[in-house]
Amino acid sequence: MLDPFPPPPAWLRDFVEPWALHYNVPALTEHAHEVIIAFVGYLFIHFILSPVLSPVLFPRHYPKLNPRTKLNWDVHVVSLVQSTFINGMALWVMFADEDRASMNASERIYGYTGACGLVSAFAAGYFVYDLIVSTIYVKLFGIGMLFHGISALWVFSFGFRPFVNFYSPVFILYELSSPFLNIHWFLDKVNMTGSKLQWYNGMMLLFTFFTCRLLWGTYQSVAVYRDMWYALKQTWDATAVATPLEPVDITSQVFQVRGGSGSEMAKYASFTSGGVPTWLVLTYVISNVVLNFLNYFWFSKMVETVLKRFRGPAEKSGPAGKPSKEEQINLLKEDITQKVVLEAASKLEQEEGSPFLDGVTEEKVSSAVDSGLAEELRKRKVQLSS
């Protein structure tokens, strides 16, 4: 499917093209204006729209925040807008792009569609913004956040080679949990910790994180590994029989004969005719494995937070078969399961942010749920003992 956005102006294309060819990202020439639009748009939201609208929409909360928290608020506003927008775009491309849906294994690695390029461009625009903000406020957010911005921009730039352009909208859907994560943070800041709204949002956060990042993410990771292995073997086989007079050219093996807009799929075939470099596959796999490991780690910490609320040394039952005090306390724990969900969501938010924050103790996600839950259990234990 063609890019629904208008093409870039000629002057921008002429300016970007030499750099794009030099760094082997030729498709960036067609999407540079979209990267710029996204980048400028997110800067506008951060430095103008959020500081202007937030005091109007939240007059009792935003003006009272300290400068550090206001900065974090504005960053979360951008993240909320970006994650909602890019997820909607990715889902639309996955359902509407028929050319993408018809790709074979090799085309999923080397093929290109303008719609997938659009997703990569808007994602890259956000990561450029993220990189700039992380650089400016490196003392606040820490060096980890800076490296996160660099690595994310690096990986998504692969789509402009093009390389795994097909998978751009696929892995964007990791971010389906991000809107709920941001909403959870905002509810804490507007004194709605423990509210029904935060509980429902917490349930959606845990559900989307598990289904999108763990189930969907793992399944699609296996799929892209399989496709890359096939492409790597194809490259090795072609290289083994290549000669100086007949260099490697896998174009005829990769692309099916198509007409109409489908011919766009092989638009950059001359740049991928030599196959896929081994270092590129290794870079992608390592980045993906690290991200998946973090997702499982964050979720395991959340599960641990939930389980510890229901674990404890068992006591013998009291006389006449009456439940022991420990059993009564366990029943009380079940009565406040709703709060456990909120605590789990807060733990997930804290763990996901902690690798990228350095010394920002005020901004580490905290929730009154944990202390409130413990205090309620303590009071009821006293009542049972009396």
CSV table of C-alpha atoms in Angstrom, one decimal, residues 76-293:
chain,number,residue,atom,x,y,z
A,76,HIS,CA,4.0,11.4,30.1
A,77,VAL,CA,1.6,13.6,28.1
A,78,VAL,CA,3.8,13.1,25.0
A,79,SER,CA,4.1,9.4,25.7
A,80,LEU,CA,0.3,9.1,26.1
A,81,VAL,CA,-0.4,10.9,22.8
A,82,GLN,CA,2.3,9.1,20.9
A,83,SER,CA,1.5,5.6,22.1
A,84,THR,CA,-2.2,6.1,21.4
A,85,PHE,CA,-1.6,7.5,17.9
A,86,ILE,CA,1.1,5.1,16.8
A,87,ASN,CA,-0.9,2.1,17.9
A,88,GLY,CA,-3.9,3.2,16.0
A,89,MET,CA,-1.7,3.8,12.9
A,90,ALA,CA,-0.1,0.4,13.2
A,91,LEU,CA,-3.4,-1.5,13.6
A,92,TRP,CA,-4.8,0.4,10.5
A,93,VAL,CA,-1.8,-0.6,8.4
A,94,MET,CA,-1.9,-4.2,9.5
A,95,PHE,CA,-5.6,-4.5,8.5
A,96,ALA,CA,-5.6,-2.2,5.4
A,97,ASP,CA,-2.2,-2.9,3.7
A,98,GLU,CA,-3.0,-5.8,1.3
A,99,ASP,CA,0.5,-5.7,-0.2
A,100,ARG,CA,2.0,-6.2,3.1
A,101,ALA,CA,-0.3,-9.1,3.8
A,102,SER,CA,0.7,-10.9,0.6
A,103,MET,CA,4.4,-10.9,1.4
A,104,ASN,CA,6.3,-14.2,1.4
A,105,ALA,CA,9.1,-14.9,3.9
A,106,SER,CA,11.9,-13.2,1.9
A,107,GLU,CA,9.7,-10.2,1.2
A,108,ARG,CA,9.0,-9.8,4.9
A,109,ILE,CA,12.7,-9.2,5.3
A,110,TYR,CA,13.5,-7.1,2.2
A,111,GLY,CA,10.2,-5.8,1.0
A,112,TYR,CA,8.8,-2.3,1.4
A,113,THR,CA,5.5,-0.6,1.5
A,114,GLY,CA,4.9,3.1,1.9
A,115,ALA,CA,2.4,2.4,4.7
A,116,CYS,CA,4.9,0.5,6.8
A,117,GLY,CA,7.4,3.2,6.1
A,118,LEU,CA,4.9,5.7,7.5
A,119,VAL,CA,4.8,3.8,10.8
A,120,SER,CA,8.6,3.6,10.9
A,121,ALA,CA,8.8,7.4,10.2
A,122,PHE,CA,6.4,8.4,13.0
A,123,ALA,CA,8.1,6.0,15.4
A,124,ALA,CA,11.5,7.4,14.5
A,125,GLY,CA,10.2,11.0,15.0
A,126,TYR,CA,9.2,10.1,18.5
A,127,PHE,CA,12.6,8.4,19.2
A,128,VAL,CA,14.4,11.5,18.0
A,129,TYR,CA,12.3,13.5,20.4
A,130,ASP,CA,13.1,11.0,23.2
A,131,LEU,CA,16.8,11.2,22.4
A,132,ILE,CA,16.8,15.0,22.5
A,133,VAL,CA,14.9,15.2,25.8
A,134,SER,CA,17.0,12.4,27.3
A,135,THR,CA,20.2,14.3,26.3
A,136,ILE,CA,19.0,17.7,27.7
A,137,TYR,CA,17.8,16.2,31.0
A,138,VAL,CA,20.4,13.4,31.3
A,139,LYS,CA,21.0,14.3,34.9
A,140,LEU,CA,17.4,13.9,35.7
A,141,PHE,CA,16.5,10.8,33.7
A,142,GLY,CA,19.9,9.1,33.8
A,143,ILE,CA,22.2,7.6,31.3
A,144,GLY,CA,20.0,4.5,30.9
A,145,MET,CA,17.2,6.6,29.3
A,146,LEU,CA,19.7,8.1,26.9
A,147,PHE,CA,20.9,4.7,25.8
A,148,HIS,CA,17.3,3.6,25.5
A,149,GLY,CA,16.6,6.4,23.1
A,150,ILE,CA,19.7,5.7,21.0
A,151,SER,CA,19.0,2.0,20.7
A,152,ALA,CA,15.3,2.4,19.8
A,153,LEU,CA,16.2,4.9,17.1
A,154,TRP,CA,18.9,2.7,15.8
A,155,VAL,CA,16.7,-0.4,15.6
A,156,PHE,CA,13.8,1.4,13.9
A,157,SER,CA,16.1,3.0,11.4
A,158,PHE,CA,16.6,-0.5,9.9
A,159,GLY,CA,13.1,-0.2,8.3
A,160,PHE,CA,14.5,2.4,6.0
A,161,ARG,CA,17.2,0.1,4.5
A,162,PRO,CA,14.6,-1.5,4.1
A,163,PHE,CA,15.0,-4.4,6.5
A,164,VAL,CA,12.1,-6.1,8.3
A,165,ASN,CA,9.9,-3.2,7.1
A,166,PHE,CA,7.0,-5.7,7.3
A,167,TYR,CA,7.5,-6.0,11.1
A,168,SER,CA,7.4,-2.2,11.9
A,169,PRO,CA,3.7,-2.2,12.8
A,170,VAL,CA,4.0,-5.6,14.4
A,171,PHE,CA,6.4,-4.6,17.1
A,172,ILE,CA,4.9,-1.1,17.6
A,173,LEU,CA,2.0,-3.0,19.2
A,174,TYR,CA,4.2,-3.7,22.1
A,175,GLU,CA,3.1,-0.1,23.0
A,176,LEU,CA,-0.6,-1.1,23.5
A,177,SER,CA,0.0,-1.2,27.2
A,178,SER,CA,1.7,2.2,27.3
A,179,PRO,CA,-1.5,4.4,27.3
A,180,PHE,CA,-2.7,2.5,30.4
A,181,LEU,CA,0.7,2.8,32.0
A,182,ASN,CA,0.6,6.6,31.5
A,183,ILE,CA,-3.0,6.9,32.8
A,184,HIS,CA,-2.0,5.0,35.9
A,185,TRP,CA,0.8,7.5,36.5
A,186,PHE,CA,-1.5,10.4,36.0
A,187,LEU,CA,-4.1,9.0,38.4
A,188,ASP,CA,-1.5,8.8,41.1
A,189,LYS,CA,-0.6,12.5,40.5
A,190,VAL,CA,-4.2,13.7,40.7
A,191,ASN,CA,-4.9,12.0,44.0
A,192,MET,CA,-6.9,9.1,42.5
A,193,THR,CA,-4.7,6.3,43.8
A,194,GLY,CA,-6.9,3.4,44.7
A,195,SER,CA,-10.0,4.7,42.9
A,196,LYS,CA,-12.3,2.5,40.8
A,197,LEU,CA,-11.0,4.2,37.7
A,198,GLN,CA,-7.4,3.3,38.5
A,199,TRP,CA,-8.5,-0.3,39.3
A,200,TYR,CA,-10.2,-0.7,35.9
A,201,ASN,CA,-7.2,0.9,34.2
A,202,GLY,CA,-4.9,-1.4,36.1
A,203,MET,CA,-6.7,-4.4,34.9
A,204,MET,CA,-6.4,-3.2,31.3
A,205,LEU,CA,-2.7,-2.5,31.9
A,206,LEU,CA,-1.9,-6.0,33.1
A,207,PHE,CA,-4.1,-7.6,30.4
A,208,THR,CA,-2.5,-5.6,27.5
A,209,PHE,CA,1.0,-6.0,28.9
A,210,PHE,CA,0.6,-9.8,29.2
A,211,THR,CA,-1.1,-10.3,25.8
A,212,CYS,CA,0.8,-7.8,23.7
A,213,ARG,CA,4.3,-7.9,25.1
A,214,LEU,CA,4.5,-11.5,26.3
A,215,LEU,CA,2.2,-13.5,24.1
A,216,TRP,CA,2.1,-11.5,20.9
A,217,GLY,CA,5.7,-10.3,21.3
A,218,THR,CA,7.1,-13.7,21.8
A,219,TYR,CA,5.1,-15.2,18.9
A,220,GLN,CA,6.2,-12.5,16.5
A,221,SER,CA,9.8,-12.6,17.7
A,222,VAL,CA,9.9,-16.3,16.8
A,223,ALA,CA,8.4,-15.4,13.4
A,224,VAL,CA,11.0,-12.7,12.6
A,225,TYR,CA,13.8,-15.0,13.8
A,226,ARG,CA,12.6,-17.6,11.4
A,227,ASP,CA,12.4,-15.2,8.5
A,228,MET,CA,15.8,-13.7,9.2
A,229,TRP,CA,17.4,-17.2,9.4
A,230,TYR,CA,15.9,-18.0,6.0
A,231,ALA,CA,17.2,-14.7,4.6
A,232,LEU,CA,20.6,-15.3,6.2
A,233,LYS,CA,20.9,-18.8,4.7
A,234,GLN,CA,19.8,-17.4,1.3
A,235,THR,CA,22.6,-14.8,1.5
A,236,TRP,CA,25.2,-17.4,2.5
A,237,ASP,CA,24.2,-19.7,-0.3
A,238,ALA,CA,24.3,-16.9,-2.9
A,239,THR,CA,27.6,-15.7,-1.6
A,240,ALA,CA,29.1,-19.2,-1.9
A,241,VAL,CA,28.5,-19.4,-5.6
A,242,ALA,CA,29.2,-15.7,-6.5
A,243,THR,CA,32.1,-14.6,-8.6
A,244,PRO,CA,33.7,-11.3,-9.3
A,245,LEU,CA,31.9,-11.3,-12.7
A,246,GLU,CA,28.6,-12.4,-11.2
A,247,PRO,CA,28.2,-10.8,-7.8
A,248,VAL,CA,25.5,-11.7,-5.3
A,249,ASP,CA,22.0,-10.7,-6.5
A,250,ILE,CA,19.1,-12.4,-4.8
A,251,THR,CA,16.4,-10.1,-6.2
A,252,SER,CA,14.8,-12.7,-8.5
A,253,GLN,CA,14.7,-15.2,-5.6
A,254,VAL,CA,13.1,-12.7,-3.2
A,255,PHE,CA,10.3,-10.8,-5.0
A,256,GLN,CA,7.3,-12.2,-6.7
A,257,VAL,CA,6.1,-10.7,-9.9
A,258,ARG,CA,3.4,-8.2,-9.2
A,259,GLY,CA,1.7,-5.3,-10.9
A,260,GLY,CA,0.0,-2.1,-9.7
A,261,SER,CA,0.9,-0.9,-6.2
A,262,GLY,CA,2.5,-4.3,-5.4
A,263,SER,CA,5.5,-3.4,-7.5
A,264,GLU,CA,6.4,-0.9,-4.8
A,265,MET,CA,7.4,-3.8,-2.7
A,266,ALA,CA,10.6,-4.2,-4.7
A,267,LYS,CA,11.2,-0.4,-5.0
A,268,TYR,CA,14.6,-0.7,-3.2
A,269,ALA,CA,15.6,-4.1,-4.5
A,270,SER,CA,18.9,-2.7,-5.8
A,271,PHE,CA,19.9,-1.8,-2.3
A,272,THR,CA,19.0,-5.3,-0.9
A,273,SER,CA,20.2,-7.4,-3.8
A,274,GLY,CA,23.4,-8.4,-1.9
A,275,GLY,CA,21.4,-10.1,0.9
A,276,VAL,CA,21.3,-9.4,4.5
A,277,PRO,CA,24.6,-8.8,6.5
A,278,THR,CA,25.2,-11.2,9.4
A,279,TRP,CA,25.9,-8.3,11.7
A,280,LEU,CA,22.5,-6.7,11.0
A,281,VAL,CA,20.7,-9.9,11.9
A,282,LEU,CA,22.8,-10.3,15.1
A,283,THR,CA,22.1,-6.7,16.1
A,284,TYR,CA,18.4,-7.1,15.6
A,285,VAL,CA,18.2,-10.4,17.5
A,286,ILE,CA,20.2,-9.2,20.4
A,287,SER,CA,18.1,-6.1,20.8
A,288,ASN,CA,14.9,-8.1,20.5
A,289,VAL,CA,16.1,-10.7,23.0
A,290,VAL,CA,17.1,-8.0,25.6
A,291,LEU,CA,13.7,-6.3,25.2
A,292,ASN,CA,11.8,-9.6,25.6
A,293,PHE,CA,13.9,-10.4,28.6
